Short mmCIF file of C-alpha atoms in Angstrom, two decimals:
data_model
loop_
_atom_site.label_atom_id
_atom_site.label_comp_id
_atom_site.label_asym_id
_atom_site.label_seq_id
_atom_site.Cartn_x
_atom_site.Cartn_y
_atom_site.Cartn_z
CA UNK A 159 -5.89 -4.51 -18.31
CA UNK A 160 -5.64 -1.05 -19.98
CA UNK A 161 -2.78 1.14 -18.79
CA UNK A 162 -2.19 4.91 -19.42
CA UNK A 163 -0.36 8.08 -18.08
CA UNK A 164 1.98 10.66 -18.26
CA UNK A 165 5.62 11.87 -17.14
CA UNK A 166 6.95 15.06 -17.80
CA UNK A 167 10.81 14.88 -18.68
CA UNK A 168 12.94 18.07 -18.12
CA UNK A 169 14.80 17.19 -21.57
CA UNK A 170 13.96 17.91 -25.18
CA UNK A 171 12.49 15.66 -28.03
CA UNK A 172 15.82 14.32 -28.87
CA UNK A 173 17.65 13.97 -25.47
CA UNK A 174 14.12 12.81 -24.43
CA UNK A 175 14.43 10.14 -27.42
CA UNK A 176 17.99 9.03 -26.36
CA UNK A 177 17.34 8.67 -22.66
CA UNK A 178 14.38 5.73 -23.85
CA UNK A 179 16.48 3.99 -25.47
CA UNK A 180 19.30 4.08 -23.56
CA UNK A 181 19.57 0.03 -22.30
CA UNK A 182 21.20 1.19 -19.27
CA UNK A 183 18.68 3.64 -18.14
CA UNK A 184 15.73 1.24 -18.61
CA UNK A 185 17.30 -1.23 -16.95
CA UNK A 186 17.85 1.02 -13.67
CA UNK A 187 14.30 2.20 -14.23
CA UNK A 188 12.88 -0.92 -14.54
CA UNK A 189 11.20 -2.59 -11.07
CA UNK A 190 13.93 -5.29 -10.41
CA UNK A 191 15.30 -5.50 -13.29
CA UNK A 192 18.55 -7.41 -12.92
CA UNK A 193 19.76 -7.51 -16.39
CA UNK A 194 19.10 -6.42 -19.75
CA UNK A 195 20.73 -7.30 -22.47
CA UNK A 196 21.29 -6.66 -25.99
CA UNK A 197 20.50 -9.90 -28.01
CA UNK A 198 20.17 -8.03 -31.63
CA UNK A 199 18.56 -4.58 -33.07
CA UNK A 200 16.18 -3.50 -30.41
CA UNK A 201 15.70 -6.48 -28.87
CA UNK A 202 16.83 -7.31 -25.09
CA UNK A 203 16.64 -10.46 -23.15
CA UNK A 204 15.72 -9.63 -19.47
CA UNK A 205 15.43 -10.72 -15.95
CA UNK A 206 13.50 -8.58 -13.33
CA UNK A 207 12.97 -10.11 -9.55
CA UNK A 208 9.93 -8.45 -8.30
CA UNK A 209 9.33 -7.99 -5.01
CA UNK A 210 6.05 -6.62 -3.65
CA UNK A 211 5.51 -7.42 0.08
CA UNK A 212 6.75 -10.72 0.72
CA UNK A 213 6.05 -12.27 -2.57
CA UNK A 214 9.08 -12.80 -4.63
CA UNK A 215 9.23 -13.77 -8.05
CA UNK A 216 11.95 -14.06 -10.63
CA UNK A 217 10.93 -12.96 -14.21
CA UNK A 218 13.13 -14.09 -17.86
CA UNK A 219 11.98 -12.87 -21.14
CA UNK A 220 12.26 -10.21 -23.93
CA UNK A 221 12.04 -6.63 -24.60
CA UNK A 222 11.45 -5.36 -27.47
CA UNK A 223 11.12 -2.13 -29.40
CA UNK A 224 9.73 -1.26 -32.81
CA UNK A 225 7.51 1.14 -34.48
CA UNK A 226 10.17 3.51 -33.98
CA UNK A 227 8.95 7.14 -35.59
CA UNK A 228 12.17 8.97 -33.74
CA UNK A 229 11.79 11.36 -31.83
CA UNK A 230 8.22 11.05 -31.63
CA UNK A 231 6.83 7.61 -30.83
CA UNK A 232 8.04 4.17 -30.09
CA UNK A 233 6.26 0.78 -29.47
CA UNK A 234 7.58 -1.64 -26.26
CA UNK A 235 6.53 -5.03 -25.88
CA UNK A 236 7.49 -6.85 -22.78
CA UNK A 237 6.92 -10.57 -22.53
CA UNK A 238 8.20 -12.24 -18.80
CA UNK A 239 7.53 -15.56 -17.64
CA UNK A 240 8.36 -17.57 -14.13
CA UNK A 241 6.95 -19.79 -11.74
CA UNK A 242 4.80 -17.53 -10.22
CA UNK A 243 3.38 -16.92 -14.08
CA UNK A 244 3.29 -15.11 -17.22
CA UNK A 245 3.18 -11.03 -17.54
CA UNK A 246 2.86 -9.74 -21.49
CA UNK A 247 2.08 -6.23 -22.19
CA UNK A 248 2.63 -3.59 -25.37
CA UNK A 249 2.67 -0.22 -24.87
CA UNK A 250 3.05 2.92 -27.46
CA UNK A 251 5.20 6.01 -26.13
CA UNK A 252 4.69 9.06 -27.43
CA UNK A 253 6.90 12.14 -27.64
CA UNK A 254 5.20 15.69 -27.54
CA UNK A 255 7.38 19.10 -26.29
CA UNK A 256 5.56 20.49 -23.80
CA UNK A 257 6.93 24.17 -21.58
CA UNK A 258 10.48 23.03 -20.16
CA UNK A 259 10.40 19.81 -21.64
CA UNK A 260 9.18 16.71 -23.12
CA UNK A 261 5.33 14.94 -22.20
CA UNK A 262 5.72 11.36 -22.22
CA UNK A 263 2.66 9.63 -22.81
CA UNK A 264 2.38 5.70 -22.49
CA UNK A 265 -1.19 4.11 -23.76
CA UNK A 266 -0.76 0.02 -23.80
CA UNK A 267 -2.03 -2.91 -22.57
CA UNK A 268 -0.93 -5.68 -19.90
CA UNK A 269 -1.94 -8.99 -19.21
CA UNK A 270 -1.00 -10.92 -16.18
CA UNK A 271 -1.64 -14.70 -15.95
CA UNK A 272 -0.38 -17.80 -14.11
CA UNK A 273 -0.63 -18.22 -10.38
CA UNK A 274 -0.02 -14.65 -9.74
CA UNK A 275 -3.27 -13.93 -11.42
CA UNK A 276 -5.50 -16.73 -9.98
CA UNK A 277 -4.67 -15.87 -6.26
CA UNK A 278 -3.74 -12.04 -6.46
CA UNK A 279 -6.75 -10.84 -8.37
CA UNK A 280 -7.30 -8.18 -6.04
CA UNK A 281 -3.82 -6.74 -6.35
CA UNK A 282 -3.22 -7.12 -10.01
CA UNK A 283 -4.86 -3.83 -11.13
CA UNK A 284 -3.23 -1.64 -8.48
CA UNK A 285 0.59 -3.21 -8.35
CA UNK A 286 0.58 -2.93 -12.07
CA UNK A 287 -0.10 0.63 -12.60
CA UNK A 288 2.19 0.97 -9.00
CA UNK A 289 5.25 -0.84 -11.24
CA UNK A 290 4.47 1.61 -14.27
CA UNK A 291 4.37 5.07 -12.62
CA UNK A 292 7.43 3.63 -10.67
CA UNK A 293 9.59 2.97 -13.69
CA UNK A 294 8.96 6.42 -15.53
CA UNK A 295 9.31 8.37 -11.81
CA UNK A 296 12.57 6.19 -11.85
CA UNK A 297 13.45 7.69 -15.35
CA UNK A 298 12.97 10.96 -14.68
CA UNK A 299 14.45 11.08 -11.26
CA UNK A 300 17.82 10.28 -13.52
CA UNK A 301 17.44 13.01 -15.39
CA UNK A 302 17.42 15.04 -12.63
CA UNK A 303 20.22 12.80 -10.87
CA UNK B 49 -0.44 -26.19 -0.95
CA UNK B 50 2.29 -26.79 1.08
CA UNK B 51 5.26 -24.22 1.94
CA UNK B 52 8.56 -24.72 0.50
CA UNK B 53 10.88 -25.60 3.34
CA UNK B 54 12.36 -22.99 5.53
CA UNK B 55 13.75 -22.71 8.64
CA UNK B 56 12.67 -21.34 12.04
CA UNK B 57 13.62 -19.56 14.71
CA UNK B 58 11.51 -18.07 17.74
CA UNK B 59 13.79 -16.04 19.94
CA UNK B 60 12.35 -14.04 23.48
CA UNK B 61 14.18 -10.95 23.14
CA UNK B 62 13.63 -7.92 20.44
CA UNK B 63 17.49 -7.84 20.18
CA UNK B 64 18.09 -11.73 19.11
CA UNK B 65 15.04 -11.35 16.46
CA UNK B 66 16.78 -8.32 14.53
CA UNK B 67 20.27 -10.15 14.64
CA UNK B 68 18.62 -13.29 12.87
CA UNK B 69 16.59 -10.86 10.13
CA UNK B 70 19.91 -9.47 9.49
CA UNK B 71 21.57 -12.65 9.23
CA UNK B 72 20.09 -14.57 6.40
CA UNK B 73 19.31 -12.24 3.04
CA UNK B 74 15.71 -14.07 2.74
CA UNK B 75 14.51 -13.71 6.04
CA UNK B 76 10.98 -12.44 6.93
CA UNK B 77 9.52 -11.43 10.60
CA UNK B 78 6.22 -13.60 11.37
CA UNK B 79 3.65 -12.39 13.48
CA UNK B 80 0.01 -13.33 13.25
CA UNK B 81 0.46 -15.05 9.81
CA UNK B 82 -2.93 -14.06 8.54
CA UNK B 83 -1.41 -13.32 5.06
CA UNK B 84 2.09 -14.40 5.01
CA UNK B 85 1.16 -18.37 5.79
CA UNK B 86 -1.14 -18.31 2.97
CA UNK B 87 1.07 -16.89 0.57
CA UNK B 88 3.99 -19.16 1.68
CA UNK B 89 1.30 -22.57 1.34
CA UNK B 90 0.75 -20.91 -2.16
CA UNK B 91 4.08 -20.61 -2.91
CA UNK B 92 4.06 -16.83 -3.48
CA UNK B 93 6.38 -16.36 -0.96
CA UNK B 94 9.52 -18.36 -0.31
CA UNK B 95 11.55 -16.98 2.72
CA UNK B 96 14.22 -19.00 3.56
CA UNK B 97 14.19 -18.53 7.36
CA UNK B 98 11.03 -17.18 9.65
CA UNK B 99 11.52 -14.82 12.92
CA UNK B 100 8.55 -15.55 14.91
CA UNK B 101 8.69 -12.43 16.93
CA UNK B 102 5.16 -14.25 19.11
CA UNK B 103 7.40 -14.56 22.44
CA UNK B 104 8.62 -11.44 22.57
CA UNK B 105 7.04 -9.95 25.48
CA UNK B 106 8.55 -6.22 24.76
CA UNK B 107 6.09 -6.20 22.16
CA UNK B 108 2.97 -7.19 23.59
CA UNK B 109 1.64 -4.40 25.50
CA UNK B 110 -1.14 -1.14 25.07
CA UNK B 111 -0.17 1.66 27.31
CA UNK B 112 -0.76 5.19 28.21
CA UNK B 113 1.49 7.75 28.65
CA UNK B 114 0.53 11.12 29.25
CA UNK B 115 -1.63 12.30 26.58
CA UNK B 116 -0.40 9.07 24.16
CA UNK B 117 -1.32 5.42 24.03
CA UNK B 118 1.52 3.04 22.79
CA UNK B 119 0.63 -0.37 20.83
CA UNK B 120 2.82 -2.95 21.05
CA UNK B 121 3.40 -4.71 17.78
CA UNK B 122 2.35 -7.65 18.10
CA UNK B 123 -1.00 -6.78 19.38
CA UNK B 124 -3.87 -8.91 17.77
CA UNK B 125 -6.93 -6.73 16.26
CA UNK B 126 -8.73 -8.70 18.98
CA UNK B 127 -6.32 -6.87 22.11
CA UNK B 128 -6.82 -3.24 20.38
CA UNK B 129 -10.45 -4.00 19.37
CA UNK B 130 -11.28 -4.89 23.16
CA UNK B 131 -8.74 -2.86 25.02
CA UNK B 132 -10.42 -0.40 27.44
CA UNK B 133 -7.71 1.56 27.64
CA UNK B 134 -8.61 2.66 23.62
CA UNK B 135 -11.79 2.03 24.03
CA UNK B 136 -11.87 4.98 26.32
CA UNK B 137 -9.35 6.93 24.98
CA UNK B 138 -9.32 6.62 21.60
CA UNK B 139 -12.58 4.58 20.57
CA UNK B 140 -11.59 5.08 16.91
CA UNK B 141 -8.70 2.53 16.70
CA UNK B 142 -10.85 -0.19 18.58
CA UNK B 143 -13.76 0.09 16.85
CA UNK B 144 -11.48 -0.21 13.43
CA UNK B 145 -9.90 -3.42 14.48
CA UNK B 146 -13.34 -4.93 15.42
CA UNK B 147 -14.10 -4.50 12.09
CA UNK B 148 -11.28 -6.89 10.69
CA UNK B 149 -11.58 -9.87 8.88
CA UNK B 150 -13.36 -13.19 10.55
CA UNK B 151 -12.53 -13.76 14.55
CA UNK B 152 -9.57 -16.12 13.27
CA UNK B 153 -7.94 -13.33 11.26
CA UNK B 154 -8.95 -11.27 14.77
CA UNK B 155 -7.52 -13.53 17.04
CA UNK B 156 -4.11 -14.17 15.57
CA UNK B 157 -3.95 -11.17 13.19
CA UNK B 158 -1.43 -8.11 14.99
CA UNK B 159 -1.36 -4.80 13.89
CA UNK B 160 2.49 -4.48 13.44
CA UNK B 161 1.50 -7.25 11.07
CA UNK B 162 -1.03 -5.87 9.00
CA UNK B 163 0.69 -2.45 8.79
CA UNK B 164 4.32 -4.41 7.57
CA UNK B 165 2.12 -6.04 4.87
CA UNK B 166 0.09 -3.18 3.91
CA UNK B 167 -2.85 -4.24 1.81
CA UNK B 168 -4.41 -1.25 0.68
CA UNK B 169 -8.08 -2.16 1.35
CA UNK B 170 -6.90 -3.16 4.90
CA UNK B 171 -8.54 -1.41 8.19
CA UNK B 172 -6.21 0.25 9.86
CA UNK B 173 -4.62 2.66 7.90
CA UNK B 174 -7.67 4.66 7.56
CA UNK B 175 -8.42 5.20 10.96
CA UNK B 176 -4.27 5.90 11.82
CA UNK B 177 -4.16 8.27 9.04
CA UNK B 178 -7.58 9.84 10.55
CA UNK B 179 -5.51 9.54 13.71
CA UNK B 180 -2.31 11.33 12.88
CA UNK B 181 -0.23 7.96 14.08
CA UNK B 182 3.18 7.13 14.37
CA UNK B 183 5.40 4.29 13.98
CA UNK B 184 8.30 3.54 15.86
CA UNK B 185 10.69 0.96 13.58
CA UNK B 186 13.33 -1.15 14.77
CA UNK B 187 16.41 -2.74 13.23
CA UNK B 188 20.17 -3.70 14.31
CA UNK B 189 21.07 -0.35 13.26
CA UNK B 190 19.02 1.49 15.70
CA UNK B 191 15.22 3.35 15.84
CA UNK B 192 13.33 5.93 14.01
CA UNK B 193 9.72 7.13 14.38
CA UNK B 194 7.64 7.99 10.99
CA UNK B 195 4.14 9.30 10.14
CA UNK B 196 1.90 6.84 9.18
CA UNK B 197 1.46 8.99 5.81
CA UNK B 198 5.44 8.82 5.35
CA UNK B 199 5.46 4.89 6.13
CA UNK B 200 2.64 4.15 3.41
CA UNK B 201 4.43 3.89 0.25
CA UNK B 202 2.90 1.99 -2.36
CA UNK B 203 0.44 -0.68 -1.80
CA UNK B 204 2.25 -3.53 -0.70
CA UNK B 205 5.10 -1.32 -0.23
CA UNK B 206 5.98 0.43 3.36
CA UNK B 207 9.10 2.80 3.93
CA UNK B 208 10.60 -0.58 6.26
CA UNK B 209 13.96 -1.25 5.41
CA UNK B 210 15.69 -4.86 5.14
CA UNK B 211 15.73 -6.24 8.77
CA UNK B 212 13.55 -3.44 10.20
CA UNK B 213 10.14 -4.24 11.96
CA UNK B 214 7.46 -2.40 13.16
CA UNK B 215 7.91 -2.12 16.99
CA UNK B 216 5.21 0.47 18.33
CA UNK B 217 2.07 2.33 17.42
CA UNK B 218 1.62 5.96 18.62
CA UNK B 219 -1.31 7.61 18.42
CA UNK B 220 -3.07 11.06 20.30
CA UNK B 221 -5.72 10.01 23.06
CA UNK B 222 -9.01 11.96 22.15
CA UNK B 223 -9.44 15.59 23.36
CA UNK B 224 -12.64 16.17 25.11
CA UNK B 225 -15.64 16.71 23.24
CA UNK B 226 -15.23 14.11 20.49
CA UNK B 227 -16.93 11.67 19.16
CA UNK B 228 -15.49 9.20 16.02
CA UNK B 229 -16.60 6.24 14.02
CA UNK B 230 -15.09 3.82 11.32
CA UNK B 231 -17.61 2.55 8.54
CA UNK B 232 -17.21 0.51 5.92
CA UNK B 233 -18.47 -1.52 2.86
CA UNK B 234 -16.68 -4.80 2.97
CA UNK B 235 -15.95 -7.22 0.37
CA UNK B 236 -18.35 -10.40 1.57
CA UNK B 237 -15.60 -13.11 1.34
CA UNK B 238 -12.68 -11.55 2.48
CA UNK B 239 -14.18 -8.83 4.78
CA UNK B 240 -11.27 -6.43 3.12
CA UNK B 241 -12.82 -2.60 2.28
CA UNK B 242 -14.19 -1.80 -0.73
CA UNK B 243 -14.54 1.18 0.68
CA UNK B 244 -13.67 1.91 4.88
CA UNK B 245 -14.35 5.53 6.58
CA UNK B 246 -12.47 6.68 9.24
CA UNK B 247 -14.09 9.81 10.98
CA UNK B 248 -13.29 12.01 14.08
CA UNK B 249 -14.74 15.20 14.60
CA UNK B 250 -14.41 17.69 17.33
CA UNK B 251 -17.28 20.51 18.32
CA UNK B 252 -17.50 23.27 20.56
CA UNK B 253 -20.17 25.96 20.82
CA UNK B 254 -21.89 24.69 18.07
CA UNK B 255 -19.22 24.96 15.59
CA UNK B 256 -16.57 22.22 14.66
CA UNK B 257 -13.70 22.41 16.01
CA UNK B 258 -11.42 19.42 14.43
CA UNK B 259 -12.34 17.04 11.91
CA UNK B 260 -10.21 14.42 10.37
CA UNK B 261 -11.24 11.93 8.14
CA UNK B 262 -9.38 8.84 6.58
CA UNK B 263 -9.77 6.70 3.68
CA UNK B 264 -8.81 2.96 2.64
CA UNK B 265 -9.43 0.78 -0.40
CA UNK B 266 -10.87 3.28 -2.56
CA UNK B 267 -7.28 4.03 -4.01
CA UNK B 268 -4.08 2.19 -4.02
CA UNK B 269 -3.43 3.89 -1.18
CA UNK B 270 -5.51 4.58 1.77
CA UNK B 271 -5.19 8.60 2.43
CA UNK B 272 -6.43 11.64 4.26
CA UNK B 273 -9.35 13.55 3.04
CA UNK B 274 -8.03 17.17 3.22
CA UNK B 275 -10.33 18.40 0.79
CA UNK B 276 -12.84 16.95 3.32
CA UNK B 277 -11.61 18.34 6.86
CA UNK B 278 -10.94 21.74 5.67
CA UNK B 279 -14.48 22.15 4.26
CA UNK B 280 -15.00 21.27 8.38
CA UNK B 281 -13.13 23.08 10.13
CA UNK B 282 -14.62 26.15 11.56
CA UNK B 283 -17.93 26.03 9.75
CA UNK B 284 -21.30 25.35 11.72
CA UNK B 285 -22.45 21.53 12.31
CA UNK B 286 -25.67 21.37 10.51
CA UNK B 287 -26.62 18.66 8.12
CA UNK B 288 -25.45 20.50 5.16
CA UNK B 289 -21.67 21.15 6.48
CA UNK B 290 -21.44 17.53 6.84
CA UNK B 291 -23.07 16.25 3.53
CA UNK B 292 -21.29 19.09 1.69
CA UNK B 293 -17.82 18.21 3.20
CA UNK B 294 -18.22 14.41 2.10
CA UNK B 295 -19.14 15.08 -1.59
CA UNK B 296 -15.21 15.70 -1.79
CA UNK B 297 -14.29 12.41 -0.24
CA UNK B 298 -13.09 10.93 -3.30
CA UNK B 299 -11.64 14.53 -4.95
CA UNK B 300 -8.30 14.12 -6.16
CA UNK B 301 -7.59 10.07 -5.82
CA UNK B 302 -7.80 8.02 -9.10
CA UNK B 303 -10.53 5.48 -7.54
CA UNK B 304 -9.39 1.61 -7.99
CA UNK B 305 -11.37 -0.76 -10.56
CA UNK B 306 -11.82 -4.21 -10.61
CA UNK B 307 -14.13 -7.20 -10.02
CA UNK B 308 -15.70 -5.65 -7.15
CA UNK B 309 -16.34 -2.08 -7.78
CA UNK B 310 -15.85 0.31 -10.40
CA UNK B 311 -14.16 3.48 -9.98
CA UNK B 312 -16.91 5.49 -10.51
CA UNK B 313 -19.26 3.48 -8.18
CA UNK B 314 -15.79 3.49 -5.43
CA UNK B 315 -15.97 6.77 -5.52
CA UNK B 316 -19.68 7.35 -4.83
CA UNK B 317 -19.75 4.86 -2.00
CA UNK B 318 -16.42 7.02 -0.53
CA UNK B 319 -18.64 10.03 -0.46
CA UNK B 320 -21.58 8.14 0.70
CA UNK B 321 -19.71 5.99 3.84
CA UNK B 322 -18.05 9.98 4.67
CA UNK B 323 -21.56 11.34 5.07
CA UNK B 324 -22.67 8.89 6.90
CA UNK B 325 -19.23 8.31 9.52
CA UNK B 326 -19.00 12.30 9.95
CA UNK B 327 -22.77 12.21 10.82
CA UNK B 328 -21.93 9.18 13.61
CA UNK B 329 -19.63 10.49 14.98
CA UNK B 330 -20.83 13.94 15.62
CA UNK B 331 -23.82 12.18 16.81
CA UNK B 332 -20.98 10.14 19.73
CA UNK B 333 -19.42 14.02 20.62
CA UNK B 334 -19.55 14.60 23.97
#
């Protein structure tokens, strides 16, 4: 499924820049995430347990960042997998200043599979793009913080 | 599929159930089991201890007080869809819960339940956001009362903390003069709302004197139509206030996609089902 949006970030380019990259802010901005760390240049192993109603699952895989045209644009791949399934998505941020701030802008593309697709069909579409807004709210909410 | 094992507990008093939720980190409060059972046989769910909170008798009850009807909890869409005391009062709710599911889900299904859970297609919210409701929520650490606006988060996701259950439903018994009605297109299989209106409107001399109108599965969130009541209130009822008003059903939501409708067809059947639930129930005003 396609995802897209927006979040404005009280911060310029640079400090903008810095703050998505920072491991330990995506990590607290992350749904769940319970660790992420460093296992070479721009590459993270990561575990998220996601919790939406009373489905729990726990999540292990890789984050990874490249593309990276600083302070502009950056690409993120995410690749998870657990019992409950598989979740995969890339996503390209861009960077433009905008009036007391920076415009992030997130185009990418997710794909959910596994058990949590064949039963939750209904919910993918929604929880997804829930998750998403969630983690950039999250991010800006620290810069605030 | 079967569950993974877990262990159970069924305790008569409100008091024992919210010491055992806060006692084991993984514990979830049953109640009709309409969509937790099915997600524990599928394995998408894995508590490792159940409250039944079924014998609780504090929580089995619809009431009025004053001008306000209380629902217990653990009332099945079958009790609020048949109570006379709402059906009377505040027909809205009842007809709403009639509309639920298969008589299984009816019969077993409560409304503290299906509120806890929050699907965002499901029933209810539209007509308690239509109706202004309240919660009241329980836990060890005491009780609070929220809006049903404030304790719809996220689909999926409530404003319930860890150990806290839904105890009560509040809502306003109708004023005289008006009439209400809760449409919907439903999804064939799972009888879930593609799209599900939630409509109460108030006249006097001719002009309308309250209108409040709630949405559910059109976004990932059911909400209320503001846009839509305000181009109500005050104006004339003729055809074209109505029709007018429910062109901006849909104004300002980002309409869900998927298998079953697209956004842009969502959104036409949201303005649509509001013509159509604003003209019922002005036609049920008395």
């Amino acid at each position: 499924m396609k995802v897209q949006g927006q979040q404005s970030l009280p911060l310029d380019a640079q400090a903008a820049w810095t703050l998505l990259l920072d491991t330990e802010a995506l990590a607290r901005a992350m749904p769940g995430c319970e660790a992420l760390v460093p296992i070479g240049p721009d590459e993270y192993d990561m575990r998220m347990k996601i919790a939406i109603s009373s489905i729990q699952g726990l999540f292990s895989g890789r984050v990874r960042i490249d593309e990276k045209n600083p302070p502009l644009s950056y690409r993120l791949a995410v690749d998870g997998k657990g019992k409950l399934g598989f979740l995969r998505g890339t996503g390209l941020l861009s960077l433009a200043p905008e009036t007391g701030g920076t415009l992030v802008s997130y185009t990418g593309e997710v794909q959910v599979g596994g058990l949590l697709a064949t039963v939750g069909e209904r919910m993918l579409d929604m929880t997804t793009k829930m998750m998403i807004r969630r983690f950039f709210a999250s991010l800006a909410g620290q810069v605030k913080a | 599929m079967i569950a993974q094992p877990f262990d159970y507990a069924a305790p008569e008093s409100l008091s024992e159930a919210l010491q055992l939720l806060a006692s084991a980190e993984n514990a979830r409060p049953l109640a009709g089991g309409q969509s937790l059972i099915p997600m524990m046989k599928l394995r998408l769910s894995a508590p490792s201890l159940l409250v039944d909170l079924g014998r609780i008798a504090d929580l089995h009850y619809i009431a009025q007080t004053n001008g306000s009807i209380r629902i217990g909890a653990m009332s099945t869409h079958h009790q609020v869809a048949t109570s006379e005391t709402l059906r009377q009062n505040c027909p809205l709710l009842a007809e709403a819960a009639g509309r639920i599911g298969d008589v299984q889900v009816r019969n077993l299904g409560t409304i503290g339940g299906s509120l806890a859970h929050h699907d965002p297609a499901a029933d209810y919210p539209a007509a308690l956001q239509a109706l202004r409701a309240q919660l009241r929520l329980v836990s060890q650490a005491g009780e609070r009362t929220v809006s049903i606006e404030d304790f719809l988060v996220d689909p999926f996701t409530t404003s319930l903390r860890p150990g806290e259950i839904v105890a009560e439903v509040i809502v306003a018994a109708d004023g005289p003069g008006t009439g209400s009605a809760y449409l919907k297109l439903q999804q064939p299989a799972s009888g879930f709302a593609v799209v599900g209106v939630a409509a109460q409107l108030g006249a006097s001399n001719g002009a309308i004197s309250l209108a409040r109108v709630g949405l559910t599965g059109v976004a990932g969130k059911s909400y209320r139509a503001r846009a839509v009541e305000q181009a109500l209130e005050g104006k004339p009822v003729t055809a074209a206030t109505l029709s007018g008003a429910a062109r901006l059903a849909a104004e300002g939501v980002e309409p869900l996609n998927d298998l079953f409708a697209k956004a842009d067809y969502r959104a036409h059947v949201a303005r649509v089902y509001t013509r159509r639930a604003l003209e019922q129930a002005f036609a049920r005003t008395k």
